[in-house]
Tab-separated table of C-alpha atoms and ligand atoms in Angstrom:
chain	number	residue	atom	x	y	z
A	1	MET	CA	81.451	104.557	93.485
A	2	ASN	CA	83.872	105.663	90.841
A	3	PHE	CA	87.429	106.733	91.436
A	4	GLU	CA	88.965	109.469	89.293
A	5	ARG	CA	92.496	108.403	90.068
A	6	VAL	CA	93.719	104.987	91.020
A	7	ALA	CA	97.256	103.986	91.938
A	8	VAL	CA	98.601	100.522	91.193
A	9	VAL	CA	101.702	99.496	93.137
A	10	GLY	CA	103.818	96.890	91.330
A	11	ALA	CA	103.985	96.872	87.511
A	12	GLY	CA	104.610	93.130	87.075
A	13	THR	CA	102.361	90.432	85.614
A	14	MET	CA	99.285	91.534	87.559
A	15	GLY	CA	99.953	95.233	88.176
A	16	ASN	CA	100.327	96.189	84.525
A	17	GLY	CA	97.145	94.282	83.708
A	18	ILE	CA	95.244	96.115	86.464
A	19	ALA	CA	96.573	99.477	85.201
A	20	HIS	CA	95.533	98.457	81.667
A	21	VAL	CA	91.887	97.717	82.540
A	22	CYS	CA	91.568	100.839	84.729
A	23	ALA	CA	92.991	103.122	82.018
A	24	LEU	CA	90.742	101.578	79.378
A	25	ALA	CA	87.758	102.273	81.645
A	26	GLY	CA	88.663	105.980	81.636
A	27	ILE	CA	90.449	106.218	84.974
A	28	GLU	CA	93.703	108.096	85.527
A	29	VAL	CA	96.300	105.621	86.795
A	30	THR	CA	99.554	106.153	88.639
A	31	LEU	CA	101.559	102.962	88.070
A	32	VAL	CA	104.297	102.621	90.685
A	33	ASP	CA	107.188	100.176	90.663
A	34	SER	CA	110.333	100.581	92.745
A	35	ASP	CA	112.383	98.972	89.959
A	36	PRO	CA	112.668	101.356	86.948
A	37	ALA	CA	113.357	98.491	84.515
A	38	ALA	CA	110.277	96.604	85.744
A	39	LEU	CA	108.252	99.809	85.390
A	40	ASP	CA	109.388	100.205	81.763
A	41	ARG	CA	108.562	96.560	81.064
A	42	GLY	CA	105.141	97.002	82.656
A	43	VAL	CA	104.276	100.032	80.509
A	44	ALA	CA	105.610	98.264	77.388
A	45	THR	CA	103.393	95.263	78.203
A	46	VAL	CA	100.320	97.483	78.491
A	47	ASP	CA	101.221	99.058	75.138
A	48	ARG	CA	101.627	95.611	73.508
A	49	ASN	CA	98.395	94.250	74.981
A	50	LEU	CA	96.432	97.339	73.888
A	51	GLN	CA	97.863	96.859	70.364
A	52	ARG	CA	96.666	93.263	70.455
A	53	GLN	CA	93.146	94.363	71.444
A	54	LEU	CA	93.224	96.906	68.599
A	55	SER	CA	94.312	94.286	66.060
A	56	LYS	CA	91.436	92.049	67.160
A	57	GLY	CA	88.996	94.928	66.688
A	58	ARG	CA	88.083	95.057	70.388
A	59	ILE	CA	89.109	98.703	70.863
A	60	SER	CA	89.656	101.662	68.535
A	61	ASP	CA	92.993	103.360	67.955
A	62	ALA	CA	91.691	106.465	69.786
A	63	GLU	CA	90.791	104.337	72.817
A	64	ARG	CA	94.235	102.714	72.766
A	65	ILE	CA	96.006	106.089	72.688
A	66	ARG	CA	93.800	107.601	75.399
A	67	ALA	CA	94.281	104.589	77.665
A	68	LEU	CA	98.058	104.748	77.325
A	69	ASP	CA	98.017	108.497	78.037
A	70	ARG	CA	96.124	107.939	81.281
A	71	ILE	CA	98.935	105.835	82.763
A	72	VAL	CA	101.539	107.867	84.640
A	73	PRO	CA	104.559	105.738	85.563
A	74	ALA	CA	106.363	106.443	88.844
A	75	THR	CA	109.121	104.874	90.902
A	76	GLU	CA	108.265	106.528	94.222
A	77	LEU	CA	105.471	105.235	96.402
A	78	ARG	CA	104.599	108.751	97.604
A	79	LEU	CA	103.188	109.439	94.113
A	80	ALA	CA	100.465	106.874	94.849
A	81	GLY	CA	99.317	109.242	97.591
A	82	GLY	CA	96.795	111.260	95.568
A	83	ALA	CA	94.583	108.321	94.600
A	84	GLY	CA	91.163	107.458	96.018
A	85	LEU	CA	91.934	103.756	95.554
A	86	VAL	CA	95.309	102.049	95.675
A	87	VAL	CA	95.659	98.486	94.391
A	88	GLU	CA	98.812	96.780	95.597
A	89	ALA	CA	100.364	94.072	93.394
A	90	VAL	CA	103.897	93.600	94.750
A	91	PRO	CA	105.314	90.056	95.142
A	92	GLU	CA	103.582	87.548	97.426
A	93	VAL	CA	105.809	88.158	100.469
A	94	ALA	CA	103.935	89.058	103.653
A	95	ALA	CA	106.665	91.314	105.108
A	96	LEU	CA	106.847	93.284	101.859
A	97	LYS	CA	103.066	93.771	101.710
A	98	PHE	CA	102.948	94.833	105.375
A	99	ASP	CA	105.644	97.428	104.709
A	100	VAL	CA	103.898	98.796	101.604
A	101	PHE	CA	100.576	99.079	103.465
A	102	GLU	CA	102.175	100.843	106.440
A	103	GLN	CA	103.653	103.382	104.026
A	104	LEU	CA	100.449	103.746	102.000
A	105	ASP	CA	98.491	104.333	105.193
A	106	ARG	CA	100.731	107.323	105.939
A	107	LEU	CA	100.686	108.648	102.358
A	108	ALA	CA	97.086	108.213	101.196
A	109	PRO	CA	94.214	110.574	102.069
A	110	GLY	CA	92.185	109.455	105.091
A	111	ASP	CA	89.208	108.380	102.973
A	112	ALA	CA	91.237	106.382	100.417
A	113	ILE	CA	90.665	102.630	100.063
A	114	LEU	CA	93.713	100.367	100.108
A	115	ALA	CA	93.309	97.073	98.220
A	116	SER	CA	95.628	94.099	97.834
A	117	ASN	CA	95.776	91.661	94.921
A	118	THR	CA	97.243	88.958	97.180
A	119	SER	CA	96.414	85.328	96.328
A	120	SER	CA	96.902	83.962	99.827
A	121	ILE	CA	97.974	86.496	102.468
A	122	SER	CA	95.299	87.386	105.044
A	123	ILE	CA	93.562	90.703	104.289
A	124	THR	CA	92.716	90.949	107.991
A	125	ALA	CA	96.433	90.745	108.857
A	126	ILE	CA	97.377	93.335	106.208
A	127	ALA	CA	94.588	95.662	107.430
A	128	ALA	CA	95.838	95.423	111.015
A	129	ARG	CA	99.077	97.118	109.882
A	130	THR	CA	97.122	100.267	109.049
A	131	SER	CA	95.108	102.841	110.978
A	132	ARG	CA	92.153	102.247	108.614
A	133	PRO	CA	91.310	98.518	108.707
A	134	GLY	CA	87.732	99.313	107.618
A	135	GLN	CA	89.111	100.631	104.312
A	136	VAL	CA	91.395	97.697	103.510
A	137	ILE	CA	90.133	94.983	101.177
A	138	GLY	CA	91.274	92.285	98.750
A	139	MET	CA	90.843	92.698	94.995
A	140	HIS	CA	91.987	89.363	93.617
A	141	PHE	CA	92.214	89.792	89.849
A	142	MET	CA	92.924	86.752	87.691
A	143	ASN	CA	95.749	86.342	85.192
A	144	PRO	CA	95.701	87.625	82.424
A	145	VAL	CA	93.831	90.597	83.876
A	146	PRO	CA	92.584	92.164	80.612
A	147	VAL	CA	91.011	88.820	79.616
A	148	MET	CA	89.698	87.235	82.803
A	149	LYS	CA	86.294	88.391	84.018
A	150	LEU	CA	86.498	87.583	87.722
A	151	VAL	CA	87.522	89.831	90.595
A	152	GLU	CA	87.329	87.961	93.894
A	153	VAL	CA	86.573	90.747	96.393
A	154	ILE	CA	87.897	89.740	99.793
A	155	ARG	CA	86.213	91.138	102.873
A	156	GLY	CA	88.617	91.184	105.831
A	157	LEU	CA	87.240	90.761	109.343
A	158	ARG	CA	87.203	94.541	109.869
A	159	THR	CA	86.404	95.700	106.308
A	160	ASP	CA	83.477	98.188	106.254
A	161	ASP	CA	80.330	97.550	104.207
A	162	ALA	CA	80.909	100.872	102.413
A	163	THR	CA	84.377	99.706	101.297
A	164	VAL	CA	82.988	96.418	99.976
A	165	GLU	CA	80.213	98.235	98.122
A	166	ALA	CA	82.610	100.763	96.582
A	167	VAL	CA	85.004	98.059	95.373
A	168	MET	CA	82.217	95.828	94.025
A	169	GLU	CA	80.844	98.787	92.090
A	170	PHE	CA	84.261	99.830	90.848
A	171	SER	CA	85.111	96.288	89.675
A	172	ALA	CA	81.851	96.147	87.729
A	173	ALA	CA	82.704	99.520	86.138
A	174	LEU	CA	85.929	97.924	84.873
A	175	GLY	CA	83.780	95.376	83.016
A	176	LYS	CA	84.586	92.615	85.511
A	177	THR	CA	82.303	90.382	87.541
A	178	PRO	CA	83.073	90.918	91.223
A	179	VAL	CA	82.265	88.140	93.682
A	180	GLU	CA	82.395	88.843	97.406
A	181	VAL	CA	84.105	86.270	99.600
A	182	ARG	CA	85.327	86.257	103.177
A	183	ASP	CA	88.917	86.297	104.303
A	184	PHE	CA	89.864	82.651	104.829
A	185	PRO	CA	93.045	80.984	103.562
A	186	GLY	CA	92.948	80.572	99.778
A	187	PHE	CA	89.661	82.552	99.619
A	188	VAL	CA	87.345	80.559	97.295
A	189	SER	CA	89.470	80.364	94.149
A	190	ASN	CA	92.544	78.684	95.582
A	191	ARG	CA	90.662	76.836	98.334
A	192	VAL	CA	88.848	74.869	95.638
A	193	LEU	CA	91.436	74.826	92.861
A	194	ALA	CA	94.558	73.848	94.815
A	195	PRO	CA	93.118	70.626	96.339
A	196	MET	CA	91.854	69.576	92.905
A	197	ILE	CA	95.321	70.022	91.414
A	198	ASN	CA	96.857	68.246	94.425
A	199	GLU	CA	94.504	65.282	93.994
A	200	ALA	CA	95.450	65.043	90.316
A	201	VAL	CA	99.131	64.890	91.357
A	202	PHE	CA	98.319	62.141	93.901
A	203	ALA	CA	96.524	60.207	91.123
A	204	LEU	CA	99.643	60.538	88.963
A	205	MET	CA	101.962	59.500	91.812
A	206	GLU	CA	99.844	56.464	92.647
A	207	GLY	CA	99.834	55.385	89.001
A	208	VAL	CA	96.082	55.717	88.583
A	209	ALA	CA	96.752	57.097	85.093
A	210	GLU	CA	99.337	58.981	83.026
A	211	ALA	CA	99.363	62.816	83.118
A	212	GLU	CA	97.818	63.096	79.664
A	213	ALA	CA	95.014	60.696	80.637
A	214	ILE	CA	94.229	62.552	83.895
A	215	ASP	CA	93.967	65.833	82.017
A	216	THR	CA	91.823	64.292	79.264
A	217	VAL	CA	89.377	62.832	81.808
A	218	MET	CA	88.883	66.246	83.403
A	219	LYS	CA	88.646	68.103	80.074
A	220	LEU	CA	86.262	65.795	78.260
A	221	GLY	CA	84.483	64.342	81.263
A	222	MET	CA	84.059	67.447	83.395
A	223	ASN	CA	84.136	70.072	80.677
A	224	HIS	CA	87.177	71.844	82.124
A	225	PRO	CA	88.946	73.947	79.479
A	226	MET	CA	92.322	72.629	80.721
A	227	GLY	CA	93.287	69.530	82.644
A	228	PRO	CA	94.454	70.091	86.259
A	229	LEU	CA	98.068	69.066	85.563
A	230	ALA	CA	98.352	71.334	82.516
A	231	LEU	CA	96.826	74.131	84.593
A	232	ALA	CA	99.342	73.489	87.392
A	233	ASP	CA	102.135	73.760	84.802
A	234	LEU	CA	100.704	77.083	83.649
A	235	ILE	CA	100.389	78.507	87.177
A	236	GLY	CA	103.868	77.247	88.131
A	237	LEU	CA	104.395	74.214	90.371
A	238	ASP	CA	106.252	76.332	92.960
A	239	THR	CA	103.237	78.651	93.212
A	240	CYS	CA	100.894	75.647	93.539
A	241	LEU	CA	103.072	74.253	96.334
A	242	ASN	CA	103.109	77.648	98.111
A	243	ILE	CA	99.330	77.869	98.018
A	244	LEU	CA	98.956	74.330	99.398
A	245	GLU	CA	101.449	75.126	102.176
A	246	VAL	CA	99.329	78.162	103.145
A	247	LEU	CA	96.104	76.112	103.159
A	248	HIS	CA	97.737	73.239	105.057
A	249	GLY	CA	99.482	75.487	107.589
A	250	GLU	CA	96.624	77.887	108.265
A	251	LEU	CA	93.690	75.482	108.179
A	252	GLY	CA	95.721	72.737	109.872
A	253	ASP	CA	93.892	69.994	107.995
A	254	ASP	CA	95.735	67.123	106.312
A	255	ARG	CA	93.395	67.162	103.368
A	256	TYR	CA	95.529	70.080	102.097
A	257	ARG	CA	98.818	68.169	102.545
A	258	PRO	CA	100.915	68.842	99.426
A	259	CYS	CA	101.537	65.682	97.418
A	260	PRO	CA	105.156	64.454	97.805
A	261	LEU	CA	105.439	64.223	94.002
A	262	LEU	CA	104.638	67.942	93.733
A	263	ARG	CA	107.416	68.686	96.235
A	264	GLN	CA	109.781	66.486	94.263
A	265	TYR	CA	109.059	68.244	90.951
A	266	VAL	CA	109.618	71.641	92.585
A	267	ALA	CA	112.894	70.403	94.136
A	268	ALA	CA	113.991	69.175	90.696
A	269	GLY	CA	113.296	72.564	89.129
A	270	TRP	CA	110.485	71.134	86.969
A	271	LEU	CA	108.287	74.132	87.671
A	272	GLY	CA	105.967	73.873	84.675
A	273	ARG	CA	105.812	75.925	81.488
A	274	LYS	CA	108.214	78.607	82.682
A	275	ALA	CA	110.889	75.923	83.171
A	276	GLY	CA	110.073	74.033	79.951
A	277	ARG	CA	109.000	71.002	81.947
A	278	GLY	CA	106.444	70.179	84.604
A	279	PHE	CA	103.891	67.381	84.465
A	280	HIS	CA	104.054	67.897	80.704
A	281	ASP	CA	107.115	68.513	78.580
A	282	TYR	CA	107.111	71.892	76.803
A	283	GLU	CA	110.560	71.678	75.252
A	284	SER	CA	110.034	68.703	72.993
A	285	GLY	CA	106.752	70.265	71.850
A	286	ARG	CA	104.634	67.537	73.457
B	301	NAD	P1	105.529	90.160	89.711
B	301	NAD	O1	106.753	89.652	90.371
B	301	NAD	O2	105.302	89.891	88.258
B	301	NAD	O3	105.431	91.758	89.918
B	301	NAD	C1	105.671	92.406	91.147
B	301	NAD	C2	106.258	93.780	90.874
B	301	NAD	O4	106.333	94.489	92.107
B	301	NAD	C3	107.676	93.757	90.297
B	301	NAD	O5	107.710	94.483	89.096
B	301	NAD	C4	108.532	94.420	91.384
B	301	NAD	O6	109.591	95.216	90.849
B	301	NAD	C5	107.514	95.295	92.093
B	301	NAD	N1	107.864	95.641	93.466
B	301	NAD	C6	108.526	94.903	94.393
B	301	NAD	N2	108.620	95.577	95.547
B	301	NAD	C7	107.995	96.777	95.361
B	301	NAD	C8	107.756	97.905	96.188
B	301	NAD	N3	108.169	97.930	97.457
B	301	NAD	N4	107.116	98.966	95.663
B	301	NAD	C9	106.703	98.960	94.374
B	301	NAD	N5	106.900	97.897	93.541
B	301	NAD	C10	107.525	96.833	94.018
B	301	NAD	O7	104.307	89.577	90.587
B	301	NAD	P2	102.800	89.263	90.111
B	301	NAD	O8	102.748	87.895	89.521
B	301	NAD	O9	102.284	90.437	89.337
B	301	NAD	O10	102.061	89.154	91.521
B	301	NAD	C11	101.694	90.308	92.251
B	301	NAD	C12	100.631	89.921	93.263
B	301	NAD	O11	99.489	89.402	92.575
B	301	NAD	C13	101.047	88.832	94.254
B	301	NAD	O12	100.474	89.112	95.495
B	301	NAD	C14	100.435	87.569	93.656
B	301	NAD	O13	100.178	86.568	94.620
B	301	NAD	C15	99.155	88.123	93.094
B	301	NAD	N6	98.555	87.323	92.008
B	301	NAD	C16	99.328	86.812	91.007
B	301	NAD	C17	98.731	86.075	89.984
B	301	NAD	C18	99.565	85.534	88.848
B	301	NAD	O14	99.053	84.674	88.100
B	301	NAD	N7	100.777	86.003	88.645
B	301	NAD	C19	97.345	85.888	89.968
B	301	NAD	C20	96.561	86.455	90.988
B	301	NAD	C21	97.181	87.177	92.011
């Protein structure tokens, strides 16, 4: 299924990337953010990233201009109402997502599909806030969206087959590889990644090896493009801790218990790259 108009709600890190790939695939996009400054930043980021693709020869200047023209910025959620598919990318706060979905359910046409880019909140719980749980689904894009190929398509308990099919097809039309997974805490991506990062932090805490050595073992020995501690620094240690808390709380299994050293780094404000320091030091250029 193809959608002529898509609305993306939230123009931050993920939302502007989602708008970017939709517009480049020829789809009209309404990009909504309640904060006008964030909306401007989101559109400017799309512009900059399209320029980068042009300079690398990946798109033509005509494609860049057309893509930018297809994005209509808006600050009011009601303007998302005309789209056949809405992709929500507001911050990872359950109450906020529930509120946005309740509003979208009232605003969007009865046959529209409502998708969330959440990394950890239950799609089944979000869907239950609407009168159309069969048409609610997860579209978990990866960061940076224009570069990363995967869309983890999350099927909630009540998601219809037709919704899954439409979103799988649409994701493929964006040039992505969609993979269907069921709605369990952390889905597949974070269910597998977060414990690996956590185990690397335990290894560091227990003095099995230094951070650099742990990362080198995983890069050269397991062919990972980045070591787990460097990846944790990139994701943000606060985000890693949040994901582990969700897995630990919802699955109730101690194998997801966040490492005390991870908690300590977050408490210290050593949140990774964005703070200049995490398991590696980014300020001294190491
Ligand atoms: P972000 O903070 O960069 O952007 C969120 C945007 O939503 C902000 O611009 C904010 O102004 C806007 N917003 C807040 N409330 C709104 C509302 N009621 N209506 C419209 N806009 C509103 O966040 P992000 O990193 O882009 O994350 C968005 C979602 O994507 C989260 O659910 C997150 O878990 C998920 N996600 C993030 C990443 C990542 O690496 N950042 C990766 C995968 C999934």
